[in-house]
Amino acid sequence: MPVDAQLKSDIEDFLYEEAALLDQRRFREWLDLWAADAHYFMPLRMTMASGQESEGWTQEHENSYFDDEKAILEMRVRQIETGVHWAEEPPSRTRHMVSNVRVQPAEQPGEYRVECNFIVYRNRMAMDEDWWVGRREDRLRRANGCWMIAERRIFLDQTTLRSKNLSNFF
Amino acid sequence: MPGDVEELVDDERALVSRRIFFDPEIYELELQRIFSRCWLFLGHESQIPGAGDFVQTRMGNESVILCRNARGEIRAMVNSCRHRGNRVCWVDHGRTTRFVCTYHGWAYDLDGKLVGVPGYDERYYGELDRDAWGLIPVPKVASYKGLVFGTVDPEAPPLEDYLGDARWALDYILDQRAGGTEVVGGVFKWVLKSNWKLGADNIMGDNYHAAISHQSGVMAGHSTVSRWQQRARRTNGSSEESARRRLGFTAPLEWGHGFMCDLQPEDAQLATGDDPLRMYYRETYDELRARVGDLRSRVWKINLTVFPNASFTTGSNMLHVWHPLGPTETEIWLYVIVDRDAPPEVKRLIRKGAQRHFGPSGFFDQDDMDNWEQSTLAAPGMIGRHYPLHYAMGLGHERWVVDGQLPRRIESIMDESNQRAFYRGWREFMSGKSWTELSQERAARQAAARRDVEASRAR
């Protein structure tokens, strides 16, 4: 059931603003978009045969790249702010592209399930380049006239990571 | 080349040539003289619990299938069809009865035996000797308390001999509870543009880098949440005082192995607190002490590298394996090891802490990656390549202790003696000497060391 066009447009605008905050490295303002009970999750992916693709993601009790409460996201921002986090010092240049946005109402009133595709490009120092491509499942919550991110599940289209780290937010 | 190789590591002055971190010829020699001769970590038994289970793993730059055959025996074979070389296993892991090549359909069983050849009678006239064309087996595969190792070299000593005194450290990791260990599902795998040796020598011997490389993680408030540190965190007084009273030593071993160990003082108390981890450690403490002994029950942390490329860090329950992709590229595989019998909540807390510590998203590992990458990028510089790297911290100041309680060790919380042991081992294997010759030289060294100790006692 497609949602109201205005609602979808509002949500897209929110996602674009969020992406801009990340690319401008305004991490504190980005953190303010996250609900207090937020969960940020990114499982590992493995190559499996047809028919077994569902087993190609690590489960909740298994290893993941991110399984973070808001406090951990804040700790990651603090690490960047120290100025001595060598993975991000000198700072990376990122570009977050968000597209293919699909919106559905969630179970809770005022919450929406938002799926999108993303490309995050990172350029570092002289010639260091990384591309991450994948899909996100967000749960957004409308509160006090603002959008908040209650949950983000990130599904990368890589098994072995081609990058030396994941020091950026998705 | 053999003569050259000996010069690349200067034992006396503890200098190492930058060439060994970028030279393609040296890399090719490493694949032959190190990765094709030493025991290499293949996987944990818990990854292949039942008959037919398999996982794709790596030895050096070779893709290897690790599996359990129909009788439940562990087998390892090269993942390459004997006909035209195509890989016969393309998925990460699974369960099967056959590996079938997608090119011409040759089929192999879980022992690597060639059991199916399309057109065997009509096209090969029944003449193909199937017994001679099975998947290349890894000739020696052995398990040490759940860790599966393999070696390409049939002359290699038994695994336990090869591990030697590294077992003192490994037993601490693997033997804590009667149920042994398992690995948490999912192996972190990522590519770093650096030479494989930088990680291996760092984990086993580098206490020096933590204050600078990892300061951002500490400043941000990250700390490891691990079973061993928690268990040993029996604090007396402030944590600064506790740190001051910890006893540190390095154990540079044979074959290039080595580990650093911190022990809590004898009067330290068992950790208090009623979070699930601390409760678990208190409840299992007596079992731990009965199994690994009083001394090892006081371990604060151990960082160990089993030469060439398997590095264990007890402070985060993890194992890094540094797989070489080329002279300046490494594929890092990272496992989380837990007690099999730990409750799910304990495993969850350990896993969360571990993946936040090391790995591509880890507060600590991230900062090592750029350092190693930039070191590797600099190595082939046309000017810099002629200047050796410095590994001499503590050289000549070693306070050796040989008391039979622990492996022969150096009392030190910070030096580069373990890195020196790693590159001595590297040079030994790169010399091309046989296992027999190397074993004889090793025995002579140990005899000389014993004589030195006796002489110093006599004085």
PDB file of N, CA, C and O in Angstrom, chain B residues 133-191:
ATOM      1  N   TRP B 133      44.059 -39.012  -9.632  1.00  0.00           N
ATOM      2  CA  TRP B 133      43.596 -37.682 -10.010  1.00  0.00           C
ATOM      3  C   TRP B 133      42.581 -37.113  -9.028  1.00  0.00           C
ATOM      4  O   TRP B 133      41.739 -36.302  -9.395  1.00  0.00           O
ATOM      5  N   GLY B 134      42.688 -37.500  -7.763  1.00  0.00           N
ATOM      6  CA  GLY B 134      41.841 -36.907  -6.735  1.00  0.00           C
ATOM      7  C   GLY B 134      42.311 -35.506  -6.375  1.00  0.00           C
ATOM      8  O   GLY B 134      43.380 -35.065  -6.809  1.00  0.00           O
ATOM      9  N   LEU B 135      41.517 -34.802  -5.580  1.00  0.00           N
ATOM     10  CA  LEU B 135      41.923 -33.472  -5.126  1.00  0.00           C
ATOM     11  C   LEU B 135      43.229 -33.606  -4.329  1.00  0.00           C
ATOM     12  O   LEU B 135      43.415 -34.555  -3.587  1.00  0.00           O
ATOM     13  N   ILE B 136      44.121 -32.658  -4.506  1.00  0.00           N
ATOM     14  CA  ILE B 136      45.408 -32.698  -3.807  1.00  0.00           C
ATOM     15  C   ILE B 136      45.144 -32.613  -2.306  1.00  0.00           C
ATOM     16  O   ILE B 136      44.570 -31.630  -1.834  1.00  0.00           O
ATOM     17  N   PRO B 137      45.557 -33.647  -1.560  1.00  0.00           N
ATOM     18  CA  PRO B 137      45.296 -33.583  -0.123  1.00  0.00           C
ATOM     19  C   PRO B 137      46.318 -32.695   0.581  1.00  0.00           C
ATOM     20  O   PRO B 137      47.456 -32.576   0.133  1.00  0.00           O
ATOM     21  N   VAL B 138      45.895 -32.068   1.662  1.00  0.00           N
ATOM     22  CA  VAL B 138      46.857 -31.464   2.581  1.00  0.00           C
ATOM     23  C   VAL B 138      47.407 -32.632   3.371  1.00  0.00           C
ATOM     24  O   VAL B 138      46.654 -33.301   4.088  1.00  0.00           O
ATOM     25  N   PRO B 139      48.699 -32.954   3.221  1.00  0.00           N
ATOM     26  CA  PRO B 139      49.200 -34.245   3.696  1.00  0.00           C
ATOM     27  C   PRO B 139      49.112 -34.448   5.210  1.00  0.00           C
ATOM     28  O   PRO B 139      48.931 -35.568   5.656  1.00  0.00           O
ATOM     29  N   LYS B 140      49.236 -33.366   5.981  1.00  0.00           N
ATOM     30  CA  LYS B 140      49.154 -33.539   7.434  1.00  0.00           C
ATOM     31  C   LYS B 140      48.136 -32.535   7.978  1.00  0.00           C
ATOM     32  O   LYS B 140      48.268 -31.331   7.762  1.00  0.00           O
ATOM     33  N   VAL B 141      47.123 -33.083   8.632  1.00  0.00           N
ATOM     34  CA  VAL B 141      46.096 -32.265   9.266  1.00  0.00           C
ATOM     35  C   VAL B 141      45.981 -32.759  10.696  1.00  0.00           C
ATOM     36  O   VAL B 141      45.912 -33.966  10.933  1.00  0.00           O
ATOM     37  N   ALA B 142      45.996 -31.834  11.651  1.00  0.00           N
ATOM     38  CA  ALA B 142      45.894 -32.250  13.051  1.00  0.00           C
ATOM     39  C   ALA B 142      45.138 -31.190  13.831  1.00  0.00           C
ATOM     40  O   ALA B 142      45.130 -30.018  13.468  1.00  0.00           O
ATOM     41  N   SER B 143      44.534 -31.640  14.885  1.00  0.00           N
ATOM     42  CA  SER B 143      43.728 -30.767  15.736  1.00  0.00           C
ATOM     43  C   SER B 143      44.454 -30.584  17.053  1.00  0.00           C
ATOM     44  O   SER B 143      44.946 -31.561  17.607  1.00  0.00           O
ATOM     45  N   TYR B 144      44.484 -29.343  17.539  1.00  0.00           N
ATOM     46  CA  TYR B 144      44.986 -29.121  18.887  1.00  0.00           C
ATOM     47  C   TYR B 144      43.867 -28.483  19.691  1.00  0.00           C
ATOM     48  O   TYR B 144      43.584 -27.301  19.534  1.00  0.00           O
ATOM     49  N   LYS B 145      43.211 -29.282  20.510  1.00  0.00           N
ATOM     50  CA  LYS B 145      42.163 -28.798  21.406  1.00  0.00           C
ATOM     51  C   LYS B 145      41.130 -27.936  20.671  1.00  0.00           C
ATOM     52  O   LYS B 145      40.713 -26.892  21.164  1.00  0.00           O
ATOM     53  N   GLY B 146      40.727 -28.380  19.498  1.00  0.00           N
ATOM     54  CA  GLY B 146      39.691 -27.682  18.750  1.00  0.00           C
ATOM     55  C   GLY B 146      40.219 -26.854  17.593  1.00  0.00           C
ATOM     56  O   GLY B 146      39.476 -26.548  16.662  1.00  0.00           O
ATOM     57  N   LEU B 147      41.494 -26.480  17.632  1.00  0.00           N
ATOM     58  CA  LEU B 147      42.082 -25.715  16.523  1.00  0.00           C
ATOM     59  C   LEU B 147      42.636 -26.702  15.497  1.00  0.00           C
ATOM     60  O   LEU B 147      43.453 -27.544  15.837  1.00  0.00           O
ATOM     61  N   VAL B 148      42.192 -26.565  14.252  1.00  0.00           N
ATOM     62  CA  VAL B 148      42.659 -27.463  13.202  1.00  0.00           C
ATOM     63  C   VAL B 148      43.787 -26.783  12.432  1.00  0.00           C
ATOM     64  O   VAL B 148      43.623 -25.657  11.945  1.00  0.00           O
ATOM     65  N   PHE B 149      44.913 -27.460  12.345  1.00  0.00           N
ATOM     66  CA  PHE B 149      46.062 -26.968  11.576  1.00  0.00           C
ATOM     67  C   PHE B 149      46.373 -27.947  10.457  1.00  0.00           C
ATOM     68  O   PHE B 149      46.049 -29.129  10.541  1.00  0.00           O
ATOM     69  N   GLY B 150      47.032 -27.448   9.418  1.00  0.00           N
ATOM     70  CA  GLY B 150      47.487 -28.327   8.347  1.00  0.00           C
ATOM     71  C   GLY B 150      48.851 -27.893   7.874  1.00  0.00           C
ATOM     72  O   GLY B 150      49.227 -26.735   8.021  1.00  0.00           O
ATOM     73  N   THR B 151      49.611 -28.841   7.323  1.00  0.00           N
ATOM     74  CA  THR B 151      50.873 -28.484   6.699  1.00  0.00           C
ATOM     75  C   THR B 151      51.021 -29.216   5.381  1.00  0.00           C
ATOM     76  O   THR B 151      50.593 -30.364   5.236  1.00  0.00           O
ATOM     77  N   VAL B 152      51.643 -28.531   4.430  1.00  0.00           N
ATOM     78  CA  VAL B 152      51.896 -29.098   3.114  1.00  0.00           C
ATOM     79  C   VAL B 152      53.119 -30.008   3.168  1.00  0.00           C
ATOM     80  O   VAL B 152      53.338 -30.833   2.289  1.00  0.00           O
ATOM     81  N   ASP B 153      53.937 -29.861   4.204  1.00  0.00           N
ATOM     82  CA  ASP B 153      55.239 -30.533   4.254  1.00  0.00           C
ATOM     83  C   ASP B 153      55.164 -31.832   5.055  1.00  0.00           C
ATOM     84  O   ASP B 153      55.004 -31.800   6.283  1.00  0.00           O
ATOM     85  N   PRO B 154      55.287 -32.981   4.386  1.00  0.00           N
ATOM     86  CA  PRO B 154      55.216 -34.251   5.122  1.00  0.00           C
ATOM     87  C   PRO B 154      56.375 -34.430   6.116  1.00  0.00           C
ATOM     88  O   PRO B 154      56.276 -35.238   7.035  1.00  0.00           O
ATOM     89  N   GLU B 155      57.466 -33.639   5.932  1.00  0.00           N
ATOM     90  CA  GLU B 155      58.602 -33.725   6.859  1.00  0.00           C
ATOM     91  C   GLU B 155      58.402 -32.893   8.120  1.00  0.00           C
ATOM     92  O   GLU B 155      59.221 -32.962   9.036  1.00  0.00           O
ATOM     93  N   ALA B 156      57.346 -32.118   8.178  1.00  0.00           N
ATOM     94  CA  ALA B 156      57.152 -31.236   9.334  1.00  0.00           C
ATOM     95  C   ALA B 156      57.002 -32.070  10.603  1.00  0.00           C
ATOM     96  O   ALA B 156      56.416 -33.155  10.568  1.00  0.00           O
ATOM     97  N   PRO B 157      57.531 -31.578  11.734  1.00  0.00           N
ATOM     98  CA  PRO B 157      57.364 -32.323  12.984  1.00  0.00           C
ATOM     99  C   PRO B 157      55.885 -32.361  13.364  1.00  0.00           C
ATOM    100  O   PRO B 157      55.095 -31.578  12.856  1.00  0.00           O
ATOM    101  N   PRO B 158      55.516 -33.266  14.289  1.00  0.00           N
ATOM    102  CA  PRO B 158      54.122 -33.297  14.747  1.00  0.00           C
ATOM    103  C   PRO B 158      53.687 -31.923  15.251  1.00  0.00           C
ATOM    104  O   PRO B 158      54.505 -31.150  15.759  1.00  0.00           O
ATOM    105  N   LEU B 159      52.403 -31.648  15.135  1.00  0.00           N
ATOM    106  CA  LEU B 159      51.883 -30.328  15.489  1.00  0.00           C
ATOM    107  C   LEU B 159      52.279 -29.914  16.896  1.00  0.00           C
ATOM    108  O   LEU B 159      52.694 -28.779  17.119  1.00  0.00           O
ATOM    109  N   GLU B 160      52.166 -30.810  17.850  1.00  0.00           N
ATOM    110  CA  GLU B 160      52.470 -30.438  19.233  1.00  0.00           C
ATOM    111  C   GLU B 160      53.941 -30.065  19.398  1.00  0.00           C
ATOM    112  O   GLU B 160      54.264 -29.160  20.167  1.00  0.00           O
ATOM    113  N   ASP B 161      54.820 -30.762  18.676  1.00  0.00           N
ATOM    114  CA  ASP B 161      56.240 -30.391  18.707  1.00  0.00           C
ATOM    115  C   ASP B 161      56.427 -29.008  18.113  1.00  0.00           C
ATOM    116  O   ASP B 161      57.179 -28.191  18.617  1.00  0.00           O
ATOM    117  N   TYR B 162      55.743 -28.762  16.995  1.00  0.00           N
ATOM    118  CA  TYR B 162      55.866 -27.461  16.327  1.00  0.00           C
ATOM    119  C   TYR B 162      55.379 -26.343  17.249  1.00  0.00           C
ATOM    120  O   TYR B 162      56.008 -25.312  17.377  1.00  0.00           O
ATOM    121  N   LEU B 163      54.248 -26.574  17.907  1.00  0.00           N
ATOM    122  CA  LEU B 163      53.711 -25.530  18.783  1.00  0.00           C
ATOM    123  C   LEU B 163      54.629 -25.294  19.985  1.00  0.00           C
ATOM    124  O   LEU B 163      54.763 -24.163  20.455  1.00  0.00           O
ATOM    125  N   GLY B 164      55.241 -26.358  20.489  1.00  0.00           N
ATOM    126  CA  GLY B 164      56.211 -26.214  21.572  1.00  0.00           C
ATOM    127  C   GLY B 164      55.652 -25.441  22.751  1.00  0.00           C
ATOM    128  O   GLY B 164      54.529 -25.683  23.200  1.00  0.00           O
ATOM    129  N   ASP B 165      56.419 -24.476  23.249  1.00  0.00           N
ATOM    130  CA  ASP B 165      56.010 -23.718  24.423  1.00  0.00           C
ATOM    131  C   ASP B 165      54.863 -22.745  24.148  1.00  0.00           C
ATOM    132  O   ASP B 165      54.317 -22.165  25.093  1.00  0.00           O
ATOM    133  N   ALA B 166      54.499 -22.582  22.886  1.00  0.00           N
ATOM    134  CA  ALA B 166      53.302 -21.778  22.596  1.00  0.00           C
ATOM    135  C   ALA B 166      52.077 -22.441  23.215  1.00  0.00           C
ATOM    136  O   ALA B 166      51.068 -21.783  23.473  1.00  0.00           O
ATOM    137  N   ARG B 167      52.173 -23.742  23.496  1.00  0.00           N
ATOM    138  CA  ARG B 167      51.053 -24.452  24.100  1.00  0.00           C
ATOM    139  C   ARG B 167      50.739 -23.931  25.503  1.00  0.00           C
ATOM    140  O   ARG B 167      49.598 -24.006  25.949  1.00  0.00           O
ATOM    141  N   TRP B 168      51.737 -23.390  26.193  1.00  0.00           N
ATOM    142  CA  TRP B 168      51.464 -22.824  27.520  1.00  0.00           C
ATOM    143  C   TRP B 168      50.411 -21.735  27.387  1.00  0.00           C
ATOM    144  O   TRP B 168      49.492 -21.629  28.199  1.00  0.00           O
ATOM    145  N   ALA B 169      50.540 -20.919  26.350  1.00  0.00           N
ATOM    146  CA  ALA B 169      49.579 -19.846  26.092  1.00  0.00           C
ATOM    147  C   ALA B 169      48.292 -20.390  25.485  1.00  0.00           C
ATOM    148  O   ALA B 169      47.191 -20.021  25.889  1.00  0.00           O
ATOM    149  N   LEU B 170      48.411 -21.302  24.520  1.00  0.00           N
ATOM    150  CA  LEU B 170      47.225 -21.858  23.863  1.00  0.00           C
ATOM    151  C   LEU B 170      46.338 -22.609  24.854  1.00  0.00           C
ATOM    152  O   LEU B 170      45.113 -22.509  24.791  1.00  0.00           O
ATOM    153  N   ASP B 171      46.961 -23.347  25.772  1.00  0.00           N
ATOM    154  CA  ASP B 171      46.170 -24.109  26.742  1.00  0.00           C
ATOM    155  C   ASP B 171      45.362 -23.183  27.627  1.00  0.00           C
ATOM    156  O   ASP B 171      44.248 -23.510  28.035  1.00  0.00           O
ATOM    157  N   TYR B 172      45.916 -22.010  27.909  1.00  0.00           N
ATOM    158  CA  TYR B 172      45.154 -21.040  28.697  1.00  0.00           C
ATOM    159  C   TYR B 172      43.871 -20.659  27.964  1.00  0.00           C
ATOM    160  O   TYR B 172      42.810 -20.505  28.546  1.00  0.00           O
ATOM    161  N   ILE B 173      43.974 -20.502  26.641  1.00  0.00           N
ATOM    162  CA  ILE B 173      42.817 -20.100  25.837  1.00  0.00           C
ATOM    163  C   ILE B 173      41.826 -21.255  25.675  1.00  0.00           C
ATOM    164  O   ILE B 173      40.618 -21.079  25.772  1.00  0.00           O
ATOM    165  N   LEU B 174      42.342 -22.466  25.425  1.00  0.00           N
ATOM    166  CA  LEU B 174      41.496 -23.561  24.953  1.00  0.00           C
ATOM    167  C   LEU B 174      41.014 -24.501  26.047  1.00  0.00           C
ATOM    168  O   LEU B 174      40.080 -25.272  25.840  1.00  0.00           O
ATOM    169  N   ASP B 175      41.658 -24.458  27.206  1.00  0.00           N
ATOM    170  CA  ASP B 175      41.466 -25.511  28.212  1.00  0.00           C
ATOM    171  C   ASP B 175      40.705 -25.050  29.441  1.00  0.00           C
ATOM    172  O   ASP B 175      40.675 -25.771  30.428  1.00  0.00           O
ATOM    173  N   GLN B 176      40.086 -23.885  29.393  1.00  0.00           N
ATOM    174  CA  GLN B 176      39.558 -23.311  30.629  1.00  0.00           C
ATOM    175  C   GLN B 176      38.409 -24.133  31.196  1.00  0.00           C
ATOM    176  O   GLN B 176      38.219 -24.206  32.399  1.00  0.00           O
ATOM    177  N   ARG B 177      37.623 -24.720  30.291  1.00  0.00           N
ATOM    178  CA  ARG B 177      36.469 -25.494  30.764  1.00  0.00           C
ATOM    179  C   ARG B 177      36.451 -26.842  30.080  1.00  0.00           C
ATOM    180  O   ARG B 177      36.979 -27.018  28.986  1.00  0.00           O
ATOM    181  N   ALA B 178      35.782 -27.800  30.729  1.00  0.00           N
ATOM    182  CA  ALA B 178      35.780 -29.174  30.216  1.00  0.00           C
ATOM    183  C   ALA B 178      35.183 -29.256  28.822  1.00  0.00           C
ATOM    184  O   ALA B 178      35.573 -30.100  28.021  1.00  0.00           O
ATOM    185  N   GLY B 179      34.237 -28.389  28.523  1.00  0.00           N
ATOM    186  CA  GLY B 179      33.590 -28.422  27.203  1.00  0.00           C
ATOM    187  C   GLY B 179      34.406 -27.807  26.082  1.00  0.00           C
ATOM    188  O   GLY B 179      33.973 -27.820  24.930  1.00  0.00           O
ATOM    189  N   GLY B 180      35.563 -27.255  26.416  1.00  0.00           N
ATOM    190  CA  GLY B 180      36.409 -26.670  25.379  1.00  0.00           C
ATOM    191  C   GLY B 180      35.816 -25.400  24.805  1.00  0.00           C
ATOM    192  O   GLY B 180      35.002 -24.727  25.435  1.00  0.00           O
ATOM    193  N   THR B 181      36.230 -25.085  23.581  1.00  0.00           N
ATOM    194  CA  THR B 181      35.849 -23.812  22.975  1.00  0.00           C
ATOM    195  C   THR B 181      35.073 -24.029  21.683  1.00  0.00           C
ATOM    196  O   THR B 181      35.016 -25.129  21.137  1.00  0.00           O
ATOM    197  N   GLU B 182      34.482 -22.955  21.203  1.00  0.00           N
ATOM    198  CA  GLU B 182      33.885 -22.924  19.871  1.00  0.00           C
ATOM    199  C   GLU B 182      34.101 -21.522  19.323  1.00  0.00           C
ATOM    200  O   GLU B 182      34.465 -20.606  20.070  1.00  0.00           O
ATOM    201  N   VAL B 183      33.914 -21.376  18.012  1.00  0.00           N
ATOM    202  CA  VAL B 183      33.985 -20.027  17.455  1.00  0.00           C
ATOM    203  C   VAL B 183      32.563 -19.523  17.232  1.00  0.00           C
ATOM    204  O   VAL B 183      31.655 -20.283  16.905  1.00  0.00           O
ATOM    205  N   VAL B 184      32.384 -18.234  17.422  1.00  0.00           N
ATOM    206  CA  VAL B 184      31.103 -17.591  17.161  1.00  0.00           C
ATOM    207  C   VAL B 184      30.881 -17.594  15.648  1.00  0.00           C
ATOM    208  O   VAL B 184      31.836 -17.428  14.876  1.00  0.00           O
ATOM    209  N   GLY B 185      29.645 -17.790  15.219  1.00  0.00           N
ATOM    210  CA  GLY B 185      29.332 -17.841  13.800  1.00  0.00           C
ATOM    211  C   GLY B 185      29.747 -16.591  13.062  1.00  0.00           C
ATOM    212  O   GLY B 185      29.545 -15.485  13.553  1.00  0.00           O
ATOM    213  N   GLY B 186      30.296 -16.748  11.869  1.00  0.00           N
ATOM    214  CA  GLY B 186      30.721 -15.620  11.057  1.00  0.00           C
ATOM    215  C   GLY B 186      32.183 -15.316  11.273  1.00  0.00           C
ATOM    216  O   GLY B 186      32.638 -15.146  12.404  1.00  0.00           O
ATOM    217  N   VAL B 187      32.924 -15.255  10.184  1.00  0.00           N
ATOM    218  CA  VAL B 187      34.347 -14.910  10.241  1.00  0.00           C
ATOM    219  C   VAL B 187      34.499 -13.546   9.562  1.00  0.00           C
ATOM    220  O   VAL B 187      34.065 -13.380   8.424  1.00  0.00           O
ATOM    221  N   PHE B 188      35.082 -12.580  10.267  1.00  0.00           N
ATOM    222  CA  PHE B 188      35.340 -11.278   9.646  1.00  0.00           C
ATOM    223  C   PHE B 188      36.433 -11.468   8.598  1.00  0.00           C
ATOM    224  O   PHE B 188      37.463 -12.090   8.890  1.00  0.00           O
ATOM    225  N   LYS B 189      36.228 -10.966   7.397  1.00  0.00           N
ATOM    226  CA  LYS B 189      37.241 -11.071   6.350  1.00  0.00           C
ATOM    227  C   LYS B 189      37.352  -9.724   5.665  1.00  0.00           C
ATOM    228  O   LYS B 189      36.343  -9.182   5.191  1.00  0.00           O
ATOM    229  N   TRP B 190      38.550  -9.200   5.613  1.00  0.00           N
ATOM    230  CA  TRP B 190      38.725  -7.920   4.940  1.00  0.00           C
ATOM    231  C   TRP B 190      40.135  -7.788   4.369  1.00  0.00           C
ATOM    232  O   TRP B 190      41.052  -8.480   4.802  1.00  0.00           O
ATOM    233  N   VAL B 191      40.268  -6.917   3.405  1.00  0.00           N
ATOM    234  CA  VAL B 191      41.516  -6.800   2.657  1.00  0.00           C
ATOM    235  C   VAL B 191      42.240  -5.526   3.057  1.00  0.00           C
ATOM    236  O   VAL B 191      41.639  -4.463   3.151  1.00  0.00           O
TER     237      VAL B 191
END
